[in-house]
mmCIF file of C-alpha atoms in Angstrom:
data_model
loop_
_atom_site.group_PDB
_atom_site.id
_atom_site.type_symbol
_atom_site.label_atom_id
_atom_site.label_comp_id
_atom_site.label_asym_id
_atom_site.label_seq_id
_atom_site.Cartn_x
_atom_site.Cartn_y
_atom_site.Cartn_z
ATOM 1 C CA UNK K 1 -16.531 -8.738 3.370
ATOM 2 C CA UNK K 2 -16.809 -4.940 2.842
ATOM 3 C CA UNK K 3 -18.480 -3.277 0.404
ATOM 4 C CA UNK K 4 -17.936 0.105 -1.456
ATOM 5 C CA UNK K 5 -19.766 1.750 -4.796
ATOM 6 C CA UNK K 6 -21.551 -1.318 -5.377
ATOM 7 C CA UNK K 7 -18.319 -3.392 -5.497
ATOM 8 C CA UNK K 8 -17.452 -6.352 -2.801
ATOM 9 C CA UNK K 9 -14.312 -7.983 -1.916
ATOM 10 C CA UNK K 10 -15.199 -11.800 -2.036
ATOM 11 C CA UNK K 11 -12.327 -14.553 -0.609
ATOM 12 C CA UNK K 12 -12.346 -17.880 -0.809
ATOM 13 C CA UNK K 13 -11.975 -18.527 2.257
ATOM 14 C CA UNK K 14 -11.551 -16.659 5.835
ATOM 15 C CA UNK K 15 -8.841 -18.763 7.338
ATOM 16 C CA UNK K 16 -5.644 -19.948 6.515
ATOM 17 C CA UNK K 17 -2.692 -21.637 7.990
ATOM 18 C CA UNK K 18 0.519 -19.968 8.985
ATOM 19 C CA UNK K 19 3.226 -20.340 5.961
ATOM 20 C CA UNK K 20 4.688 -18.570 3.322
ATOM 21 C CA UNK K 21 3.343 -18.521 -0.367
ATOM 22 C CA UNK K 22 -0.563 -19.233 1.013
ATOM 23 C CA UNK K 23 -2.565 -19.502 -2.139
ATOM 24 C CA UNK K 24 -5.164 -16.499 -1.898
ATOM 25 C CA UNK K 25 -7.952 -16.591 -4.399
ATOM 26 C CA UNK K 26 -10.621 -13.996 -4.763
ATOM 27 C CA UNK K 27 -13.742 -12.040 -6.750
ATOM 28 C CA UNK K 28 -14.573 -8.743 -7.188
ATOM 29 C CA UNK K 29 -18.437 -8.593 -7.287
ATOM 30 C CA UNK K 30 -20.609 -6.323 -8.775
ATOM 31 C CA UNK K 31 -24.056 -5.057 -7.299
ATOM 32 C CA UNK K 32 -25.661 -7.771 -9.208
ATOM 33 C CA UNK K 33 -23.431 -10.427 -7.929
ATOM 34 C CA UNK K 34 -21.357 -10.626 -10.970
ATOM 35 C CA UNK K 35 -17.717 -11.089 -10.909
ATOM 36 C CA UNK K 36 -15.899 -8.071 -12.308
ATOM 37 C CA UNK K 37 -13.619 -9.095 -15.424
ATOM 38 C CA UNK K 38 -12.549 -5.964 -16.854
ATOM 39 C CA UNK K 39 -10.340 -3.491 -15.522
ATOM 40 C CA UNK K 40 -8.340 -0.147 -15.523
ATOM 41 C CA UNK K 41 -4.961 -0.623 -14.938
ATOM 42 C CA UNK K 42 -3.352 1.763 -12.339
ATOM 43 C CA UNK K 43 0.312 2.166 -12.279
ATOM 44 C CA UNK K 44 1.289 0.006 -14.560
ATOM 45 C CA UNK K 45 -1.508 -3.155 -12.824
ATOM 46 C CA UNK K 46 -4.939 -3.707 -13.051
ATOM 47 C CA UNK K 47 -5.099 -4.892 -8.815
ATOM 48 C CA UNK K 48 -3.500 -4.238 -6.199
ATOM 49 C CA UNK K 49 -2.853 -6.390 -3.096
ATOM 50 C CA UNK K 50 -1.849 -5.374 -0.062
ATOM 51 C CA UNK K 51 -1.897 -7.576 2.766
ATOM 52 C CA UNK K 52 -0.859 -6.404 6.683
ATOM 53 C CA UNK K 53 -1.486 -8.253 10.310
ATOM 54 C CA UNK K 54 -3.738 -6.390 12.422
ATOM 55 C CA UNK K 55 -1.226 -5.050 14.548
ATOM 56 C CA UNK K 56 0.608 -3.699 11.236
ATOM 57 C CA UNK K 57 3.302 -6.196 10.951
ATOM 58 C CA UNK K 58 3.553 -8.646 8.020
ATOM 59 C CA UNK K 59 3.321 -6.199 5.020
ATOM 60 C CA UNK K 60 2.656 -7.441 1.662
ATOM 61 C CA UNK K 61 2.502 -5.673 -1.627
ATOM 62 C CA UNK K 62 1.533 -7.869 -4.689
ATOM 63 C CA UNK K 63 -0.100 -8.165 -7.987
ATOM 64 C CA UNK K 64 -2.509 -11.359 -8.559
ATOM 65 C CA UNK K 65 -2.897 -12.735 -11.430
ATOM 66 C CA UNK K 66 -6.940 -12.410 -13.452
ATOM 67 C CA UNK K 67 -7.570 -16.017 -14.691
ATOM 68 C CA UNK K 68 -11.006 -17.037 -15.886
ATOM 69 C CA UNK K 69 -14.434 -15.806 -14.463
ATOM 70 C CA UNK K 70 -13.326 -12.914 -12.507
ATOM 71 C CA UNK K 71 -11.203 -15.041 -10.342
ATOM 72 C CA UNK K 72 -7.658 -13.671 -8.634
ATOM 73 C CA UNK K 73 -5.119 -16.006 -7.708
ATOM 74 C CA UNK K 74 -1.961 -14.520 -5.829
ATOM 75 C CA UNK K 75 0.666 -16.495 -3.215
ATOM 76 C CA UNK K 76 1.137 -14.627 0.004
ATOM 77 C CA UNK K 77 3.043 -14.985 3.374
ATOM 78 C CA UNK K 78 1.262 -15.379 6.592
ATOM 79 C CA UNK K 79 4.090 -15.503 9.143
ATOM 80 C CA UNK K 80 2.516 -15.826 12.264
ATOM 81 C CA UNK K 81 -0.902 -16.394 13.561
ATOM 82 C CA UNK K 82 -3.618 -13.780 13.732
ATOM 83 C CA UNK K 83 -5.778 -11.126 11.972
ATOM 84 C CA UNK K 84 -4.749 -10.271 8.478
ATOM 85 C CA UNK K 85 -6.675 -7.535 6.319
ATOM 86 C CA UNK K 86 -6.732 -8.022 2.728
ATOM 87 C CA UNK K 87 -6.899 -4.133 0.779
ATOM 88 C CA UNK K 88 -7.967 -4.448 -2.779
ATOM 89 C CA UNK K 89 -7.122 -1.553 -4.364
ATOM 90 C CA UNK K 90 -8.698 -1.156 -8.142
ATOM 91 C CA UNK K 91 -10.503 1.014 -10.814
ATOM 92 C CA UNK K 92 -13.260 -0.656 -12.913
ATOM 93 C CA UNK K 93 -12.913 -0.159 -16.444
ATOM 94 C CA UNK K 94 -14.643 3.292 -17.205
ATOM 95 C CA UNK K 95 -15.053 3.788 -13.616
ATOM 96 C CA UNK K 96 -13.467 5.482 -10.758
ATOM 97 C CA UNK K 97 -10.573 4.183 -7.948
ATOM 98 C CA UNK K 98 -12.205 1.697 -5.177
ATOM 99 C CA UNK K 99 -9.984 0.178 -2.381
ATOM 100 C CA UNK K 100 -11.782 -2.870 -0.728
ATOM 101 C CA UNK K 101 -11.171 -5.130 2.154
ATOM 102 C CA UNK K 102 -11.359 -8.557 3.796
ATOM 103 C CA UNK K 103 -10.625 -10.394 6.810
ATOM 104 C CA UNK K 104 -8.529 -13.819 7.257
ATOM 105 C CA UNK K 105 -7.945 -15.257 10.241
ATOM 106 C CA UNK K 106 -4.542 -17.446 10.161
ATOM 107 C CA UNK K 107 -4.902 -19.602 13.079
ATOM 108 C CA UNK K 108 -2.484 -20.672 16.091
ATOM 109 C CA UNK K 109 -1.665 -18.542 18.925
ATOM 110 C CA UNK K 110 -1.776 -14.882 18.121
ATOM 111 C CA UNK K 111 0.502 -12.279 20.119
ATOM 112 C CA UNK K 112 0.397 -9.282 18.831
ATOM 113 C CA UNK K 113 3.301 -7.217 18.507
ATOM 114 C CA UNK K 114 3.388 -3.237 19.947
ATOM 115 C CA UNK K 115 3.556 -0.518 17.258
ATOM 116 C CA UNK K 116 7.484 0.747 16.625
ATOM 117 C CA UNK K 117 7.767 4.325 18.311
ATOM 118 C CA UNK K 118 7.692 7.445 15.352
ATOM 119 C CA UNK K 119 11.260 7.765 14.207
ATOM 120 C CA UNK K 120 12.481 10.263 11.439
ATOM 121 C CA UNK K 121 14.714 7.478 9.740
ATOM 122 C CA UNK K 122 14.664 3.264 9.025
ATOM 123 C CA UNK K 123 16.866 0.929 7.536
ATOM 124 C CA UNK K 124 15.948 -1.796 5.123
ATOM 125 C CA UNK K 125 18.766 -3.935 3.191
ATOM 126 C CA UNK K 126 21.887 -2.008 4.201
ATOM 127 C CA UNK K 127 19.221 1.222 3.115
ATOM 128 C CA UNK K 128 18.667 4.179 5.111
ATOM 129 C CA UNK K 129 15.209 5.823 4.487
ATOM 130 C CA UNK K 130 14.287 8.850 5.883
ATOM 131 C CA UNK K 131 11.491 11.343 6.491
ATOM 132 C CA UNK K 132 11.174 15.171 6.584
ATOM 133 C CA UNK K 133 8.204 17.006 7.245
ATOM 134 C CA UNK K 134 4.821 16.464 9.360
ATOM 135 C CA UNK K 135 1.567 15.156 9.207
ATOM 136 C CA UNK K 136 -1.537 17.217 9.536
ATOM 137 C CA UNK K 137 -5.158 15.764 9.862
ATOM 138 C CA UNK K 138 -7.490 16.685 7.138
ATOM 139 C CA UNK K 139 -5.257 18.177 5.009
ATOM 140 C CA UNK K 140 -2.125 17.842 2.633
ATOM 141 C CA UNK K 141 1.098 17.685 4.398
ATOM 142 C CA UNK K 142 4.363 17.555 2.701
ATOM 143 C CA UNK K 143 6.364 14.192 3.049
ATOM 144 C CA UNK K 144 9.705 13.688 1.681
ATOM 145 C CA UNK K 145 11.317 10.490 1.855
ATOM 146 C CA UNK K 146 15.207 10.403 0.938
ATOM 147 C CA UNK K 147 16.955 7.003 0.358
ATOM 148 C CA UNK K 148 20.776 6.443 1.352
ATOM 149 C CA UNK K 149 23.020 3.638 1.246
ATOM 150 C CA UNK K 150 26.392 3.781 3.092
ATOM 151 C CA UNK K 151 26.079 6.846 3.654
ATOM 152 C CA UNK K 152 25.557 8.195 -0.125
ATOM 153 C CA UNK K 153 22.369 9.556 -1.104
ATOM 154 C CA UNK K 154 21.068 7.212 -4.017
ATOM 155 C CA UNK K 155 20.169 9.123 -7.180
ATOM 156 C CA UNK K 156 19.551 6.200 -9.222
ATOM 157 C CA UNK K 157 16.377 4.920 -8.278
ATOM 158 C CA UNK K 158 14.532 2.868 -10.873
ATOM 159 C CA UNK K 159 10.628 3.150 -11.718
ATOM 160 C CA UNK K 160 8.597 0.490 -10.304
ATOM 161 C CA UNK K 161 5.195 0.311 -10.898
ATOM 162 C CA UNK K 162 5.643 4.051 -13.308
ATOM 163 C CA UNK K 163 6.844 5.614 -10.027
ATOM 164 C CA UNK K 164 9.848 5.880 -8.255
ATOM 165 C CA UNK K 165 8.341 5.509 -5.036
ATOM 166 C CA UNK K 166 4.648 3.723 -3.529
ATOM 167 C CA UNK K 167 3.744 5.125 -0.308
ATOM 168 C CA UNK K 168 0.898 2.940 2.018
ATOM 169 C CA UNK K 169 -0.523 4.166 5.132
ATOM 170 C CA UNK K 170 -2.494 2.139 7.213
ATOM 171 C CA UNK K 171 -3.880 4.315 11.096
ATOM 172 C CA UNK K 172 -2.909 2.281 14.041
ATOM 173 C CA UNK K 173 -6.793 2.594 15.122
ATOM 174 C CA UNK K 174 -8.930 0.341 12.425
ATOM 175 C CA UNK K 175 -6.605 -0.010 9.600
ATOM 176 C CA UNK K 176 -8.148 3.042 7.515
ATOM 177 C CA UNK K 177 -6.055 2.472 4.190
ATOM 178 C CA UNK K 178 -4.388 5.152 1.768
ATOM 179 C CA UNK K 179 -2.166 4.983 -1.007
ATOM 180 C CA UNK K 180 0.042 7.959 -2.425
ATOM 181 C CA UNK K 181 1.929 7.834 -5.246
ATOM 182 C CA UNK K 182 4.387 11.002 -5.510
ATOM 183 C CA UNK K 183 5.179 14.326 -6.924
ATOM 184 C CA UNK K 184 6.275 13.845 -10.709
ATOM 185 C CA UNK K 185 7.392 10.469 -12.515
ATOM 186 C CA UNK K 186 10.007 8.996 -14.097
ATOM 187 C CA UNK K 187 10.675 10.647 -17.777
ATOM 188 C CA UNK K 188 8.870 13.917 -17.333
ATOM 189 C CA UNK K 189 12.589 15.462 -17.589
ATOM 190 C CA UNK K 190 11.761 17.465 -13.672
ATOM 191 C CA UNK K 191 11.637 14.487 -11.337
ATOM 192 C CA UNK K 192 14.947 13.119 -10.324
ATOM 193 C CA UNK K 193 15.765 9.528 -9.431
ATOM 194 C CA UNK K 194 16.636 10.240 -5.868
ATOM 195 C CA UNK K 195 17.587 10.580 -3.558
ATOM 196 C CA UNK K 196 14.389 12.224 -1.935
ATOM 197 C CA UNK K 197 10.757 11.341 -3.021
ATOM 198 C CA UNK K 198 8.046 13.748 -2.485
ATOM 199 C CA UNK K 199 4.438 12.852 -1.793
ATOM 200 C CA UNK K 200 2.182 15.245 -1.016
ATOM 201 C CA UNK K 201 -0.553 12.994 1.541
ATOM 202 C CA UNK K 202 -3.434 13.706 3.393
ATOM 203 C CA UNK K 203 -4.665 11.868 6.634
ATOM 204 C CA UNK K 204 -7.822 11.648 8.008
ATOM 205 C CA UNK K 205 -7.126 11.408 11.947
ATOM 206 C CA UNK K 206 -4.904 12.666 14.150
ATOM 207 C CA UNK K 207 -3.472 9.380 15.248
ATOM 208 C CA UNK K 208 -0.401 6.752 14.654
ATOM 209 C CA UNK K 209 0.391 5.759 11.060
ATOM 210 C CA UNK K 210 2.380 2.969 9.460
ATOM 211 C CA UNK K 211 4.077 3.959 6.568
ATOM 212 C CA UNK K 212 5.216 1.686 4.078
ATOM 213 C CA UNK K 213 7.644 2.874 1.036
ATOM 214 C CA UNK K 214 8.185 0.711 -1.745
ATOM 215 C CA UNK K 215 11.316 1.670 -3.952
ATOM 216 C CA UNK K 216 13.703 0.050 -6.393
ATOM 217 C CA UNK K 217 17.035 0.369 -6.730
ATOM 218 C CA UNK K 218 19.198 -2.327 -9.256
ATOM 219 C CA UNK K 219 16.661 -4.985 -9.669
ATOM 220 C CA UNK K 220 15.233 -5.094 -6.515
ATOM 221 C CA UNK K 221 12.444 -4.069 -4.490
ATOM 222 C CA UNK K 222 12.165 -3.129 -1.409
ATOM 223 C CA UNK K 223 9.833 -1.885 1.721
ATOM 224 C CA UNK K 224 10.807 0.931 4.753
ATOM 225 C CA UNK K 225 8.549 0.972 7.136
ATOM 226 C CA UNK K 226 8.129 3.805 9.581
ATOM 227 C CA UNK K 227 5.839 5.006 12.081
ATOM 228 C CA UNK K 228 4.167 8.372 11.905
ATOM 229 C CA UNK K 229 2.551 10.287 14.377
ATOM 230 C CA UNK K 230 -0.432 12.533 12.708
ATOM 231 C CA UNK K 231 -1.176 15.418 15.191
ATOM 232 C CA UNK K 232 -4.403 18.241 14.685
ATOM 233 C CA UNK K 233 -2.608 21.489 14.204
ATOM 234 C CA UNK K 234 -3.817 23.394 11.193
ATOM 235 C CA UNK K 235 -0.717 24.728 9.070
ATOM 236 C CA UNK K 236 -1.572 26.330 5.658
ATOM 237 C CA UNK K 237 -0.449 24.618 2.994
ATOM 238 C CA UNK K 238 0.139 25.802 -1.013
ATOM 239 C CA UNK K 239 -1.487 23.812 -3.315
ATOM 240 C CA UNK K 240 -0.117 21.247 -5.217
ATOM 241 C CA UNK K 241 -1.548 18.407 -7.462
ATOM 242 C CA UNK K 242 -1.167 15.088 -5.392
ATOM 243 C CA UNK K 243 -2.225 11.604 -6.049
ATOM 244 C CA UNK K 244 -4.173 9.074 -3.519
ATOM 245 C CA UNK K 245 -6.359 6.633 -2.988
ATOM 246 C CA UNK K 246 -8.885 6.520 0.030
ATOM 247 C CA UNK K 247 -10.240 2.944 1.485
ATOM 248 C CA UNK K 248 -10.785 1.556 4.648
#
């Protein structure tokens, strides 16, 4: 279990067995113990779950359901054995953001699989997703993501979650957690509906990152993944409102 603010990420349990839609059930506990029942919801949820083997493979992005006492319930997929970290990312009512995190342990005979070399483009779904720009330790670098399909740049991405684009980095290191959401939203009459996505991030470590877009186009969902190489050099940078959220 890890702690943050007073907060804890409680499971049910810290093993499971390979399969897809594993129950999951959870609390979030106060510092007195209490389970937390009320909540501010953040992009259009009051939780979210994201769910990634240790060696960054298995991504999950979902939204358990609150059902009596504080208790989450939420079906994920555990598709091979190992190490799977659990992010809970929340605000309490009237209080700030808090990302928390557990351990499970799906058993069987783990082999962990090596991290994808740093590429500038991924496909998902007959989707090409690519990335412009570079990463910066310790302070806000300019990422712009740009969805294609066939060729044509898609400029008809639909909001999910108020956004048109969720963007999760996890380090390659210890599974330090952060969650952008980009430049603009749907309906302010500026931000267009693709093709490119704009986030505006900041990493703490000059290290590998997994990157893990979630867009929408029609009626469905779906998750690029890339890898991103975070190097030390200091470039100055004009300031710009961002969002993210910080965990580890």
């Amino acid at each position: 279990m890890f702690s943050k603010n007073g907060y804890t990420l409680e499971l049910t349990t810290s093993e499971a067995a390979v399969g897809s839609n594993v129950p999951l059930q959870f609390r979030i506990l106060d510092s007195a113990g209490t389970p937390l029942t009320r909540y501010t919801d953040t992009h259009d949820k009051q939780l979210h779950l994201i769910v990634v083997g240790s060696d960054l493979t298995g991504f999950q992005h979902v939204h358990p359901e609150l059902v009596e006492y504080g208790n989450w319930y939420v079906s994920v997929d555990f598709a091979h054995p190992g190490d799977y970290r659990v992010f809970a990312d929340f605000t309490p009512d009237g209080g700030d953001g808090i990302t928390l995190s557990a351990d499970v342990r799906v058993v069987g005979s783990y082999e962990p699989r090596p991290l994808p070399a740093a590429a500038t483009a991924t496909t998902v779904d007959g989707y090409t997703v690519s990335i412009e720009g570079a990463a910066h330790a310790g302070q806000t670098s300019k990422l712009t993501l740009s969805v294609s399909r066939d060729g044509i740049p898609v400029t008809d991405l639909r909001p999910y979650l108020a956004a048109y684009g969720h963007l999760v980095a996890l380090s390659a290191s210890g599974l330090a957690y952060l969650h952008f959401h980009p430049d603009g939203y749907p309906g302010d009459g500026v931000t267009p509906a693709g093709p490119a996505i704009t986030f505006y991030a900041n990493v703490p470590s000059a290290e590998d990152y997994r990157l893990f877009l979630d867009f929408k186009h029609g009626e469905v969902v779906r998750t690029a993944e890339f890898t991103l190489t975070a190097d030390s050099e200091t470039t100055p940078v004009s300031e710009h409102a961002h969002h993210a959220h910080h965990g580890h």
